[in-house]
Amino acid sequence: MADVSGSVRVYGLIAGMWIRSTLVYRTSFALALLVNFLVTALDFVVIWMMFSQATSLGGYSFAQTAFLYGTASVSFGITTFVLGSVDDLGMRVRDGTLDAFLVRPAPVLVQVAADRFGLRRIGRLLQGVLVLGWSLARLDVDWTPAKLLLMPVMLLSGAAIFGAVYVAGAAFQFWAQDAAEAQSAFTFGGVTLLQYPPTVFARDFVIGVTFVVPLAFVNWLPALYVLGRPYPLGLPWWLAFAPPLVAAGSCALAGLAWRAGVRSYRSTGS
Amino acid sequence: MTQDFTENFIDVEGVEKVFDVRRRAGLLRRERHQVRAVDSLTFSVPRGEMVGYIGPNGAGKSTTIKMLTGILTPSAGRLRVAGIEPSRERTRLARRIGVVFGQRTTLWWDLPLIDSYRLMHRMYRIPDARYRENLDRCVELLELGGLLETPVRQLSLGQRMRGDIAAALLHDPEVLYLDEPTIGLDIVSKAKVRGFLRDLNAERGTTVLLTTHDLTDIEQLCRRVMVIDHGRPMYDGELSGLHAFGDGERTLVVDLERELPPVQVESARVVKVEGPRQWLAFPAAQSAAPLVARIAAAYPLVDLSVREPDIEAVIARMYARAPSPERPGEAGAPVGR
């Protein structure tokens, strides 16, 4: 696996350069970090306000909803932290600056992932961790070894599934450079969705995010298992342990899409 | 993957690059057509040669370089650099090539110049001793000494270009591609860049392929020049041959002691007279020396200079002569400029 360690190394090198670049403007960095934290926290404030009016949402308590919110946010927080501005690839394709990445002795995807790496993005992750911690303190979970094991597996698999959506969306931008908006619907839209209980959504919608874009495997299915809640659509309980497989499959598909994208890259004049 | 041994470092055989272009033709309807940015291109470059690659905007120069570096995948044909197929093994090839995009810097904008070099050092895993040696050499020859701690955004265009060239050479590439390396530079900066490239090629034997619009670049650096237009190779040979090929004329400017009637001399004609100064046109393929000798023998000669025909003029004449293949919508083609 020299390839993987080499990729991690290059990622670290490029990310380090971006950190140093952003630290040139310290005040701006501090502000960006704060804004990132606050803006993402607003999502939770919305949920908080709902529960100030009602005691349950789709049959879920505040703490249970916070658990869903926390797990989705942590997974997505990891993805945005690591893959940063992969969704801005269209810009690099449009202005041709991707050229420079293609003549370096490192995988393009690694370079794109580390591109414009921003420590400020840790704001979302931190905020998710706080909410998740708070919900765990409030919840009365009947912990079993399987449930304990499932926690890190869920968070990491969820991050990988979001990552696959990110990369597939980015690959699509090789053909349609203005597709960043459509991609946001699946990423930022997706995480907002997963922060709520599946019971508040229409059945067809839940089918879509289970079988078409497998976002339900990010947190819904495993989290409901941890909470001991019934599954939507009458799905079998063991699907709670499917996220690693779903993540592997999604990443493989996204990888293929990425390769096809790079091969069709047309650069720009001059 | 077969790695056939070839003496040529760069081998291009019948390479084509076709772009699909969609154009809006009405509210919803889109017309598709194909633009041939590079068409049946064949050439080879032996190791250690320095080649100038010229042609008007949109001729296919950049597209060629992008295929040679693996950025673009050819639509047809065979392409090898150091025995490697660039688009298939781009990452492996990357260690052996250096690229400088004249209009775009790859240096880190907000960081001191040296930081970009340190990144190259580690990304290319250049052994410490070699990195230091190469860096010292570049810093000395490209006069970067006082600039290493300066953030790149504060460098002048000429300084940045020299900085970019150094960045492309730290890992000892066997071939260096330069896409318009002197564009926008002042005379002093141009001279520094040219001098450096000449030494690099002479001392290290680095193969160099450069595109330019500046004939002086070619004259001072390259014995061989390739001309491309509409994606098709038009000329491949020595620079002096290009002048002849293009029906070019060179101009001899002579300063005489005093105002005299137009000089009468074999194989040249006076095109302009201004006081004691006269302009004589003579075939570009012909040596200026015997002409000067004949004039000096018959006239009171004070000073003289030879002016090469402008490259754009030479090329323009070539294009005017060459039948342009008919292709729809090639004007304003969005590629390969």
mmCIF file of C-alpha atoms in Angstrom, chain A residues 1-10 110:
data_model
loop_
_atom_site.group_PDB
_atom_site.id
_atom_site.type_symbol
_atom_site.label_atom_id
_atom_site.label_comp_id
_atom_site.label_asym_id
_atom_site.label_seq_id
_atom_site.Cartn_x
_atom_site.Cartn_y
_atom_site.Cartn_z
ATOM 1 C CA MET A 1 0.000 0.000 0.000
ATOM 2 C CA ALA A 2 2.851 2.352 -0.785
ATOM 3 C CA ASP A 3 0.374 4.099 -3.039
ATOM 4 C CA VAL A 4 -1.922 5.001 -0.185
ATOM 5 C CA SER A 5 0.808 6.243 2.123
ATOM 6 C CA GLY A 6 2.277 8.224 -0.754
ATOM 7 C CA SER A 7 -1.100 9.796 -1.409
ATOM 8 C CA VAL A 8 -1.584 10.665 2.246
ATOM 9 C CA ARG A 9 1.872 12.191 2.276
ATOM 10 C CA VAL A 10 1.198 14.370 -0.787
ATOM 11 C CA VAL A 110 -5.440 13.632 -4.045
#
